[in-house]
Tab-separated table of C-alpha atoms and ligand atoms in Angstrom:
chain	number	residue	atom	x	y	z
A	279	UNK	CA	-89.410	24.459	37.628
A	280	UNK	CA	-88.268	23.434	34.153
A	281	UNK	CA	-88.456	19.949	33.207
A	282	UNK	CA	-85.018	18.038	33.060
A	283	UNK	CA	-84.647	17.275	29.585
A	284	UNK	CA	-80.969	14.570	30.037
A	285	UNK	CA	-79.100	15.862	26.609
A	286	UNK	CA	-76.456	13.177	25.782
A	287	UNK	CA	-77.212	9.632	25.841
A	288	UNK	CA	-74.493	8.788	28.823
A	289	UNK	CA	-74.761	6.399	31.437
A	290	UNK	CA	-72.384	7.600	33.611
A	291	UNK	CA	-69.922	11.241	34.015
A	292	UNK	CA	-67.063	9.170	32.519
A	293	UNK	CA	-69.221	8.935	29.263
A	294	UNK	CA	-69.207	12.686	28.904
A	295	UNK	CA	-66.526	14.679	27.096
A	296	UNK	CA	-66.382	18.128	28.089
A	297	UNK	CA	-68.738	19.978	26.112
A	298	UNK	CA	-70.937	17.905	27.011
A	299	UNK	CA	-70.868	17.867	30.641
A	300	UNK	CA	-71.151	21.568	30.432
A	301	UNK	CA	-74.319	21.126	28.310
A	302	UNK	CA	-75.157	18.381	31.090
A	303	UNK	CA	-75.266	21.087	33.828
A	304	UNK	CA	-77.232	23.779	31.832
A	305	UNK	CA	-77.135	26.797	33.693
A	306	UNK	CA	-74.630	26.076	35.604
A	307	UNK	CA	-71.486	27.854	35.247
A	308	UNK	CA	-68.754	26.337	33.405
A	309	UNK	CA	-66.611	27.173	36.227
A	310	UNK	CA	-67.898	24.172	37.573
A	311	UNK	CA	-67.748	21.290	34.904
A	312	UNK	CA	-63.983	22.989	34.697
A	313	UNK	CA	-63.105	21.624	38.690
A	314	UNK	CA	-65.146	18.354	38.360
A	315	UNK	CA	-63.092	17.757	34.911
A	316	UNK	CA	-59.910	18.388	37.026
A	317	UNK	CA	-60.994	16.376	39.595
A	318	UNK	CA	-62.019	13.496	37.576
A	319	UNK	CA	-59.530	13.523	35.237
A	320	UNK	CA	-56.563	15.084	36.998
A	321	UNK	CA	-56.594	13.646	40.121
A	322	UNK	CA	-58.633	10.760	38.861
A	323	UNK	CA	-61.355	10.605	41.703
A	324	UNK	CA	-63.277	7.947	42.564
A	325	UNK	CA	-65.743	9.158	44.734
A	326	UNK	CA	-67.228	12.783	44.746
A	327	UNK	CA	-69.336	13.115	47.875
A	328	UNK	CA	-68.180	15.445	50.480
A	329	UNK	CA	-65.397	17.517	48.803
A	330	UNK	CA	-64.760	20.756	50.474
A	331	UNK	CA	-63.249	21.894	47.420
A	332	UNK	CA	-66.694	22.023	45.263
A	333	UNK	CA	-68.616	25.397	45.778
A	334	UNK	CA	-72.265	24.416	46.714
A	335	UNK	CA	-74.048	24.499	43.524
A	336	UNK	CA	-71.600	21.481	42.431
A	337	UNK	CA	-72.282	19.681	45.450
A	338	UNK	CA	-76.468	20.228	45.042
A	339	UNK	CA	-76.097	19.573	41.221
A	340	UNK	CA	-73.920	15.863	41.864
A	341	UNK	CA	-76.251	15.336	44.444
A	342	UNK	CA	-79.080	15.655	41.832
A	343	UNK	CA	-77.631	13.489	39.042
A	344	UNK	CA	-75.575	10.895	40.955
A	345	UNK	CA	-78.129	8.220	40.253
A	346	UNK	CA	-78.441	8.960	36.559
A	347	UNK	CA	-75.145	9.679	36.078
A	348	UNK	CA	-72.806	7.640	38.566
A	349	UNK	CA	-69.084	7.208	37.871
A	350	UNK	CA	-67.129	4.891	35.658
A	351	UNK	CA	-64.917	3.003	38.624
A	352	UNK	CA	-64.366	-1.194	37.830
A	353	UNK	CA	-63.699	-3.130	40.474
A	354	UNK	CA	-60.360	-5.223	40.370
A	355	UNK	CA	-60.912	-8.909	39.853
A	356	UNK	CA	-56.847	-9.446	39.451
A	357	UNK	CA	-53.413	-7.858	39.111
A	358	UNK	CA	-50.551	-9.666	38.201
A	359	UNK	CA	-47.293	-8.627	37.428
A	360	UNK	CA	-44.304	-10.308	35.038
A	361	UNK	CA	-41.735	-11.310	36.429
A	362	UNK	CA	-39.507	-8.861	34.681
A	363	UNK	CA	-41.716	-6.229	36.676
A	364	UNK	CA	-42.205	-4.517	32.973
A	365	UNK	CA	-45.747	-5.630	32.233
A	366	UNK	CA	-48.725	-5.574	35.015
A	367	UNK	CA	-51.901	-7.187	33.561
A	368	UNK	CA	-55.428	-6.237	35.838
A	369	UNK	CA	-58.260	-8.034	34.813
A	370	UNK	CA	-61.983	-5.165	35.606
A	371	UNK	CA	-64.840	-6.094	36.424
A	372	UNK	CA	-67.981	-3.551	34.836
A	373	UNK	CA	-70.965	-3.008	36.754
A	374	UNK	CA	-72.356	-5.887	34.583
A	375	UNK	CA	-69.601	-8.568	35.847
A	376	UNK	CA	-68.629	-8.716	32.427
A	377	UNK	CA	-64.792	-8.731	32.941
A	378	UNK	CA	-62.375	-6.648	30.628
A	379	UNK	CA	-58.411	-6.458	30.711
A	380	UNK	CA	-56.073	-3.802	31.171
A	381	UNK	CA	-51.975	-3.878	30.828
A	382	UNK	CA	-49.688	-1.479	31.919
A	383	UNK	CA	-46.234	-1.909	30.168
A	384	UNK	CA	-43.022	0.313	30.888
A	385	UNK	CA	-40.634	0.861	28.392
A	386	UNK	CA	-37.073	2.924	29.110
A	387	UNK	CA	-39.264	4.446	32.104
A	388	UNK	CA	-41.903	4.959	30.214
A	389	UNK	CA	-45.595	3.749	30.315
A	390	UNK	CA	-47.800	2.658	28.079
A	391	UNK	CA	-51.579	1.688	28.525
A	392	UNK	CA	-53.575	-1.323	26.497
A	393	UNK	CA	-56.828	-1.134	26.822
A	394	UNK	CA	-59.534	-3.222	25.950
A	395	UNK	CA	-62.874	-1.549	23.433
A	396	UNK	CA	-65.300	-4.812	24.104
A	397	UNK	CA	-65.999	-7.521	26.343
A	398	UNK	CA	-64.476	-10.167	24.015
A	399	UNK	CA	-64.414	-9.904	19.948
A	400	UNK	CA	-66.754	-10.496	16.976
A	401	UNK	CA	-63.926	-11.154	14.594
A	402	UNK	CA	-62.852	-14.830	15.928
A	403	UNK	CA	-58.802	-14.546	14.734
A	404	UNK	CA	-57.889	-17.966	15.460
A	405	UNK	CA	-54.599	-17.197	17.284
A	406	UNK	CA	-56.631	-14.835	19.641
A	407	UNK	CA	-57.822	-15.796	23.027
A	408	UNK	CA	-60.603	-12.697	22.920
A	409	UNK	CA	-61.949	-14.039	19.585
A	410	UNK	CA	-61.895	-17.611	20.847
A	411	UNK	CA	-64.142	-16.770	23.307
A	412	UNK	CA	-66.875	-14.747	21.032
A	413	UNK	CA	-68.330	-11.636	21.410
A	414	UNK	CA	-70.248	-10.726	24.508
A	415	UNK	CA	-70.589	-6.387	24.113
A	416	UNK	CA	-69.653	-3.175	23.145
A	417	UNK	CA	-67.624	-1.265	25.966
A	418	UNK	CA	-69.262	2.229	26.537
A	419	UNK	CA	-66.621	5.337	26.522
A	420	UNK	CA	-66.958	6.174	29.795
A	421	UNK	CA	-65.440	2.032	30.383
A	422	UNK	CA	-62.967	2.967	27.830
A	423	UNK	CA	-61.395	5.707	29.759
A	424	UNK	CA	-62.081	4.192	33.164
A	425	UNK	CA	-59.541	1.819	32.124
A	426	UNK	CA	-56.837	4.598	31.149
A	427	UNK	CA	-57.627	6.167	34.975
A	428	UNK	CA	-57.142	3.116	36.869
A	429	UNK	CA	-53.714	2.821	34.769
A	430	UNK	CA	-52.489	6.582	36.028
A	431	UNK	CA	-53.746	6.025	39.601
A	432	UNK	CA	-51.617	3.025	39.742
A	433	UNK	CA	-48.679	4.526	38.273
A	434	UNK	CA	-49.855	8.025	40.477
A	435	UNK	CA	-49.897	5.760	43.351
A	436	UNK	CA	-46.337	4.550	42.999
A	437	UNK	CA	-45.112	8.138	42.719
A	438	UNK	CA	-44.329	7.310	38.804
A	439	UNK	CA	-45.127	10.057	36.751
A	440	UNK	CA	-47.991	9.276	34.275
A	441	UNK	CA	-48.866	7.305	31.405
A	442	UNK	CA	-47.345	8.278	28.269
A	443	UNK	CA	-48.573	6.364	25.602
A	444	UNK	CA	-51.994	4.694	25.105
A	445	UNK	CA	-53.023	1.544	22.526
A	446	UNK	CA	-56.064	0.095	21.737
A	447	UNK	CA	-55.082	-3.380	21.889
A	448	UNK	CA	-56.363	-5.127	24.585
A	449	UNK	CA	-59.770	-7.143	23.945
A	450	UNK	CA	-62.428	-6.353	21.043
A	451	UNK	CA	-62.379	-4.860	17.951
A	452	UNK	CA	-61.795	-0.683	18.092
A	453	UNK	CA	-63.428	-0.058	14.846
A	454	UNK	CA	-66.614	-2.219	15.523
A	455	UNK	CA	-67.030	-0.076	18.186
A	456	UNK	CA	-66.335	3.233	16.526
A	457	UNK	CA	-68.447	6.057	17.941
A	458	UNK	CA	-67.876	5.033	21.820
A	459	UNK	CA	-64.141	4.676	20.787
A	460	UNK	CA	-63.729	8.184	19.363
A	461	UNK	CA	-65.832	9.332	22.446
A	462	UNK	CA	-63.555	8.328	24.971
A	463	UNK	CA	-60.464	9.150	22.827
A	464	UNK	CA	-61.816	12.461	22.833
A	465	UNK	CA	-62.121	12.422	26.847
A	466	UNK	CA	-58.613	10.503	27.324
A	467	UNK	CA	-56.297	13.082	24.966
A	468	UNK	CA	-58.415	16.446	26.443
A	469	UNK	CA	-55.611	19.310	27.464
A	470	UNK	CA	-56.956	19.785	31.067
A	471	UNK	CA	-57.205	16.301	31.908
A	472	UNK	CA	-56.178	13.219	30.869
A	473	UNK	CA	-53.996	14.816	28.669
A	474	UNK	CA	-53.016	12.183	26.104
A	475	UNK	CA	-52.023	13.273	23.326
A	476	UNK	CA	-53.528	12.316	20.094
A	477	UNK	CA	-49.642	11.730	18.237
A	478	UNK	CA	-49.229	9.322	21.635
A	479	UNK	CA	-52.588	6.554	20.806
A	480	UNK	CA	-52.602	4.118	18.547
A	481	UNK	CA	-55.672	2.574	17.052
A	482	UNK	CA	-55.457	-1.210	16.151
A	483	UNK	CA	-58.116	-2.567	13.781
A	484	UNK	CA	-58.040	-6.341	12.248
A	485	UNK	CA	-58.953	-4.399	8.878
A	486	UNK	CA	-63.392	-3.209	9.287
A	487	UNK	CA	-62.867	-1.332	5.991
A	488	UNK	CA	-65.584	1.217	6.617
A	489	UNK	CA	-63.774	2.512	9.649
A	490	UNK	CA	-60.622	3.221	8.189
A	491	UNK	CA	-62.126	4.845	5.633
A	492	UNK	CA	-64.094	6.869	7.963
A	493	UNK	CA	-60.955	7.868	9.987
A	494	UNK	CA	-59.410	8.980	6.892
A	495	UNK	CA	-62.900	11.247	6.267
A	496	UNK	CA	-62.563	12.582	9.516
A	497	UNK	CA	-58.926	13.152	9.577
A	498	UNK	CA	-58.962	11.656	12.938
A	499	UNK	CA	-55.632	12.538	14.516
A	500	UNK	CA	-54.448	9.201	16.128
A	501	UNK	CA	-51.766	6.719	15.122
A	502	UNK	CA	-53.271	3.745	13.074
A	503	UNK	CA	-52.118	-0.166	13.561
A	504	UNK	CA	-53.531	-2.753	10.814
A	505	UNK	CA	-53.347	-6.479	11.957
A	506	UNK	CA	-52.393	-7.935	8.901
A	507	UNK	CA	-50.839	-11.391	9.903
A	508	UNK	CA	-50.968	-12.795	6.014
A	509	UNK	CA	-49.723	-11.547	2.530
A	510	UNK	CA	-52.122	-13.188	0.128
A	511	UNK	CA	-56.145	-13.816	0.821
A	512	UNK	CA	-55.571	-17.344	1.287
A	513	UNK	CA	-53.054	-17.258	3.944
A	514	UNK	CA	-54.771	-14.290	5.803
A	515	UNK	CA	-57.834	-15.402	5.792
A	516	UNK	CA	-56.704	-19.055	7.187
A	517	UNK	CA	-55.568	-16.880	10.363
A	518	UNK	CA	-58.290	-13.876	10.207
A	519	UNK	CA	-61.772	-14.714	9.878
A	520	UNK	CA	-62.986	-11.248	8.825
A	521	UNK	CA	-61.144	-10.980	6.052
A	522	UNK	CA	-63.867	-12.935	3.842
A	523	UNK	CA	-66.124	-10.072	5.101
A	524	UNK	CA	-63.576	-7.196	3.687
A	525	UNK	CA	-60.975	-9.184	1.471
A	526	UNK	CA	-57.179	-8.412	1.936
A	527	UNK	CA	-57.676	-6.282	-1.775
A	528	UNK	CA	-60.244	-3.983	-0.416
A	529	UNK	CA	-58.123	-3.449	2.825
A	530	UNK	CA	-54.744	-2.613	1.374
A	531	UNK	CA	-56.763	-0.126	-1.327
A	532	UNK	CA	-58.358	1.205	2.068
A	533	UNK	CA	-54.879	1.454	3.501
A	534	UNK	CA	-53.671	3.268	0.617
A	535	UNK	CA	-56.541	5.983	0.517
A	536	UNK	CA	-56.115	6.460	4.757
A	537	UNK	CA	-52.465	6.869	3.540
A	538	UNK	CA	-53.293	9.451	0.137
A	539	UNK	CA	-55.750	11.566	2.703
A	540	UNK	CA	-54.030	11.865	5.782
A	541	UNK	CA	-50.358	11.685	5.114
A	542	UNK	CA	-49.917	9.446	7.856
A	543	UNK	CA	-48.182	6.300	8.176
A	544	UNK	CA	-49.659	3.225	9.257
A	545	UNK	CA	-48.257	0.337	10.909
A	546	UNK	CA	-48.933	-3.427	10.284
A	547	UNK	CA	-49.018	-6.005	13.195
A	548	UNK	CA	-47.823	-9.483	11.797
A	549	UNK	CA	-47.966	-12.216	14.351
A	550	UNK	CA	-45.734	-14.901	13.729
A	551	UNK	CA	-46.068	-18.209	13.737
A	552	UNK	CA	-44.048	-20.998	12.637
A	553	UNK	CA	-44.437	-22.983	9.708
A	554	UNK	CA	-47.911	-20.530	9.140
A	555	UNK	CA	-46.491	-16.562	7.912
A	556	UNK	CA	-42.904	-17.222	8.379
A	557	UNK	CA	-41.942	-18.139	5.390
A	558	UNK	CA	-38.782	-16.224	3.123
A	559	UNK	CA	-41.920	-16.549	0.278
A	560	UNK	CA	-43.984	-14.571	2.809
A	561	UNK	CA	-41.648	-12.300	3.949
A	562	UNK	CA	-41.295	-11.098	0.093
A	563	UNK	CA	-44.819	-11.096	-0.715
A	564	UNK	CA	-45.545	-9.024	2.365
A	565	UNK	CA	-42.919	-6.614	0.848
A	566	UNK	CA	-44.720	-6.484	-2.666
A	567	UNK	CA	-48.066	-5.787	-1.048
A	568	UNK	CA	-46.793	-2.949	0.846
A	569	UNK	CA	-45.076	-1.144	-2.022
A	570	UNK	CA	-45.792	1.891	-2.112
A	571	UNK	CA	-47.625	2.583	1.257
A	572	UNK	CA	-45.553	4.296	3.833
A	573	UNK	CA	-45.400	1.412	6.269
A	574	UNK	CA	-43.985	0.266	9.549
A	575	UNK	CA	-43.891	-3.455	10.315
A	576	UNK	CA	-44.486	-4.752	13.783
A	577	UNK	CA	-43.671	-8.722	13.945
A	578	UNK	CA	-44.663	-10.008	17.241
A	579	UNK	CA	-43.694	-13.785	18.080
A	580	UNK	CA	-47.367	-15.372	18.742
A	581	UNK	CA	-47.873	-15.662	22.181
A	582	UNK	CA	-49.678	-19.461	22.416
A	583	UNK	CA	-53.031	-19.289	23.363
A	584	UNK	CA	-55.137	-22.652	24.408
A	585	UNK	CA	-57.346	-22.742	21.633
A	586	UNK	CA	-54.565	-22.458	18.774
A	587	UNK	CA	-51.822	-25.493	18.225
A	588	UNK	CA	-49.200	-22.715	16.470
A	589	UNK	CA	-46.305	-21.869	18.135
A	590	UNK	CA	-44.010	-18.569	18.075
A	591	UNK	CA	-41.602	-18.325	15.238
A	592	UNK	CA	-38.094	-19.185	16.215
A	593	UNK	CA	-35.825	-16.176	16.346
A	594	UNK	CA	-33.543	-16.930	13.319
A	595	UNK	CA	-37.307	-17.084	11.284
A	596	UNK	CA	-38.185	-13.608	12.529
A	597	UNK	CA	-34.571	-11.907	11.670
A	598	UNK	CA	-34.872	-13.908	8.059
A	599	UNK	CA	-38.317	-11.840	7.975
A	600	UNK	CA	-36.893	-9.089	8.929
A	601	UNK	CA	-33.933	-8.937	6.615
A	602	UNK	CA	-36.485	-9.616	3.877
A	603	UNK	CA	-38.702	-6.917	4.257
A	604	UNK	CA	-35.462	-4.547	4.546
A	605	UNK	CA	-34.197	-4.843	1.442
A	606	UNK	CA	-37.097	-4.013	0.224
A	607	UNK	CA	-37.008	-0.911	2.376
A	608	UNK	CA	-39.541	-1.632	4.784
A	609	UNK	CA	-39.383	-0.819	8.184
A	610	UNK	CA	-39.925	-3.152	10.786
A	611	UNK	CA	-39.242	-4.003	15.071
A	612	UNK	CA	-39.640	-7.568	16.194
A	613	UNK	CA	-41.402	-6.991	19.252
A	614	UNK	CA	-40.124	-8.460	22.811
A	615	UNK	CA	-43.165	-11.020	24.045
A	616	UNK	CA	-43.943	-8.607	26.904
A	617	UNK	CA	-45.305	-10.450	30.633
A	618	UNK	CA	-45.612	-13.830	29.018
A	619	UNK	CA	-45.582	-14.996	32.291
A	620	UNK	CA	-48.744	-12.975	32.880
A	621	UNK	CA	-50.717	-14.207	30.166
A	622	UNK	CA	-49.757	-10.865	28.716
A	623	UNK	CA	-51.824	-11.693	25.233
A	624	UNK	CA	-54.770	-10.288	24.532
A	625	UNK	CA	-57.834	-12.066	26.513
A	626	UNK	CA	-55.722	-14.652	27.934
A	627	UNK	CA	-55.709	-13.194	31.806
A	628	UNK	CA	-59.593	-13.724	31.293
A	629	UNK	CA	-58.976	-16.891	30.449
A	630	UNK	CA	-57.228	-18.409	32.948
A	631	UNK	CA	-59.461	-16.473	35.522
A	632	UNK	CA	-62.283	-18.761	34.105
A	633	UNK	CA	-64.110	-15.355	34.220
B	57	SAH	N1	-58.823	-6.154	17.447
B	57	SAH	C1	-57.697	-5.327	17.189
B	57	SAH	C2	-56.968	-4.884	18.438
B	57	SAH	C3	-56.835	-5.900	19.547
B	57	SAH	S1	-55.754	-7.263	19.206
B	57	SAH	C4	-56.736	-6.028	16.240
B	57	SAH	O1	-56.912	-7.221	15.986
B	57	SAH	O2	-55.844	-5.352	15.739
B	57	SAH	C5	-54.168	-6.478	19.256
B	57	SAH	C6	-53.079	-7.220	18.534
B	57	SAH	O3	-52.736	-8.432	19.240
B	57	SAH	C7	-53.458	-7.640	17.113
B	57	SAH	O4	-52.429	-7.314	16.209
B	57	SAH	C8	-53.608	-9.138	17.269
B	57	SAH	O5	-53.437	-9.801	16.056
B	57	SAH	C9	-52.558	-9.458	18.297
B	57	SAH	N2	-52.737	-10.749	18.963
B	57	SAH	C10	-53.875	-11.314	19.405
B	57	SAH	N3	-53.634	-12.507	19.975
B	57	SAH	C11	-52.312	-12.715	19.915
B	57	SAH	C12	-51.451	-13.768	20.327
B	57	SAH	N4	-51.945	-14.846	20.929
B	57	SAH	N5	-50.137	-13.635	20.092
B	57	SAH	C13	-49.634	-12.524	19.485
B	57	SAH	N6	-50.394	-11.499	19.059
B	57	SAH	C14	-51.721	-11.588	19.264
B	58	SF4	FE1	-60.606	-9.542	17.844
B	58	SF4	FE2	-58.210	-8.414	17.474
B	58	SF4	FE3	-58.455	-10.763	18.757
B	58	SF4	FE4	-58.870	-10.637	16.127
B	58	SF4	S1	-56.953	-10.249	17.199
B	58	SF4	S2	-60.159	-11.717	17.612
B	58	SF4	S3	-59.849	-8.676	15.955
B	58	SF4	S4	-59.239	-8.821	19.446
């Protein structure tokens, strides 16, 4: 009998992307990595025991793996919903008890996933509830995508029709994390399952310069969001502690080569806060750094967080802003605070769970 020689490093089937899992099975025929895909990612299974619908050498070859390579399923520690009944927050817990968030948010009917890429955050933005609470571990990809399934059987089991769009911004940093990101990116937008398009995810990054670049290398197909938050290294890096690591210069000439090789636009999230990046001054600054890169501005009111003392930006402040950067012909959407009532920023569900 020939030795089993396990061919990917994955922890569970969730970790797998396709061509893998047929690798996985060896001789097996793909006929039969094509109905567990379907099953998993279709109907978005939990369990796989028993099912009539797998021919036998399926059945014998889960039975044969199931302890090496289990499924990706969290268990829910909460669910809350706003009271809008737009934004529904669920707080997972891993196999680990490490506990991650999820948020499902409907807009015009349709849905949109956020989902977190690491049990809390290296980068420590002060405004952040995730980075207040420091850094705990990487999220594997098969915990990546279990997060988008428990999203679509939620919206499945409410006879909604599925997710539409998917961001990676709930907790952690997406580009610290890069190889188990583009892993389960690669699982989540796959034709016969998931089925999420690559022109429908958006990848937020507080600026790791290396990954950006790389993305731009690998002409990675996905949307890209830059947390930017201040116009001059002094200001930023008052607000984002990483950007002593890769200064504001290095980011913007990264932003500008992702830009040069991919013809793509990028988007900049600016959380505002009042009295901190809500200046006119700012506003016009933000406007002159930008020149030139084919940008979209996304100015979200901060959504207070217990370890911070800033509050949101009053309205008048944010149209000012806005008004600023459009006569300079930039782009930009002041974003509704989603499920505030929810603790609808990042890490702050977590938070209040004392989890
Ligand atoms: N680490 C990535 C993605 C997760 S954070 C990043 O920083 O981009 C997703 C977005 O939420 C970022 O733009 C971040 O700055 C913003 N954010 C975090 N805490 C917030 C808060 N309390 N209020 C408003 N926006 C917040
Ligand atoms: Fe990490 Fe993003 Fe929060 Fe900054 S804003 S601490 S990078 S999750």
């Amino acid at each position: 009998m020939a030795i089993h020689h396990p061919l990917s490093t994955a922890h569970t089937l969730h970790d797998l992307p396709f061509a893998a899992l047929v690798r996985e099975m060896g001789d097996l025929s793909p006929v039969h990595a094509r109905a567990l895909w379907r099953v998993l990612y279709r109907e978005g299974a939990t369990e796989l025991n028993q099912r009539a619908d797998f021919l036998p050498p399926l059945r014998r070859w889960l039975d044969a793996t199931a302890d090496r390579l289990p499924v990706d399923v969290p268990e829910l520690a909460a669910d809350t919903a706003s009271s809008d009944g737009l934004t529904r927050k669920f707080l997972l817990k891993l196999a680990d008890t490490q506990t991650i968030e999820t948020v499902l948010m409907s807009y015009s009917g349709r849905y949109t996933a956020c989902v977190s890429t690491q049990a809390g955050c290296a980068m420590g933005c002060v405004f952040c509830a995730t980075g207040q609470m420091g850094f705990t571990r990487h999220l594997r990809p098969g915990e990546i995508v279990a997060q988008v399934l428990h999203a679509q059987r939620t919206l499945h089991a409410r006879g909604e029709p599925g997710l539409r769009n998917l961001v990676l911004m709930g907790m952690g940093e997406p580009l610290h994390n890069y190889d188990s990101v583009m892993t389960a990116l690669e699982i989540i937008s796959d034709r016969s399952g998931l089925n999420i398009g690559p022109s429908r995810i958006t990848i937020s990054t507080v600026g790791v310069v290396p990954g950006i670049l790389r993305l731009a290398e690998e002409q990675r197909p996905y949307h890209l969001a830059v947390s930017l938050h201040g116009a001059t290294e002094e200001d930023r890096s008052a607000l984002v502690p990483a950007s002593k690591r890769w200064s504001l210069a290095e980011l913007i000439a990264a932003c500008r080569t992702y830009g040069a090789k991919t013809g793509r636009r990028i988007f900049f999230e600016w959380t505002l806060i009042a009295g901190k990046n809500d200046s006119p001054a700012q506003a016009a600054t933000l406007a002159k750094l930008l020149n030139g890169i084919d940008a979209h501005v996304n100015l979200i009111p901060l959504n207070p967080t217990g370890g911070f003392a800033g509050t949101a930006s009053a309205s008048a402040a944010a149209t000012e802003f806005q008004r600023i950067l459009k006569a300079a012909n930039i782009p930009s959407t002041i974003r509704q605070r989603r499920g505030i009532d929810v603790a609808a920023g990042c890490g702050q569900l977590r938070v209040e769970k004392g989890s």
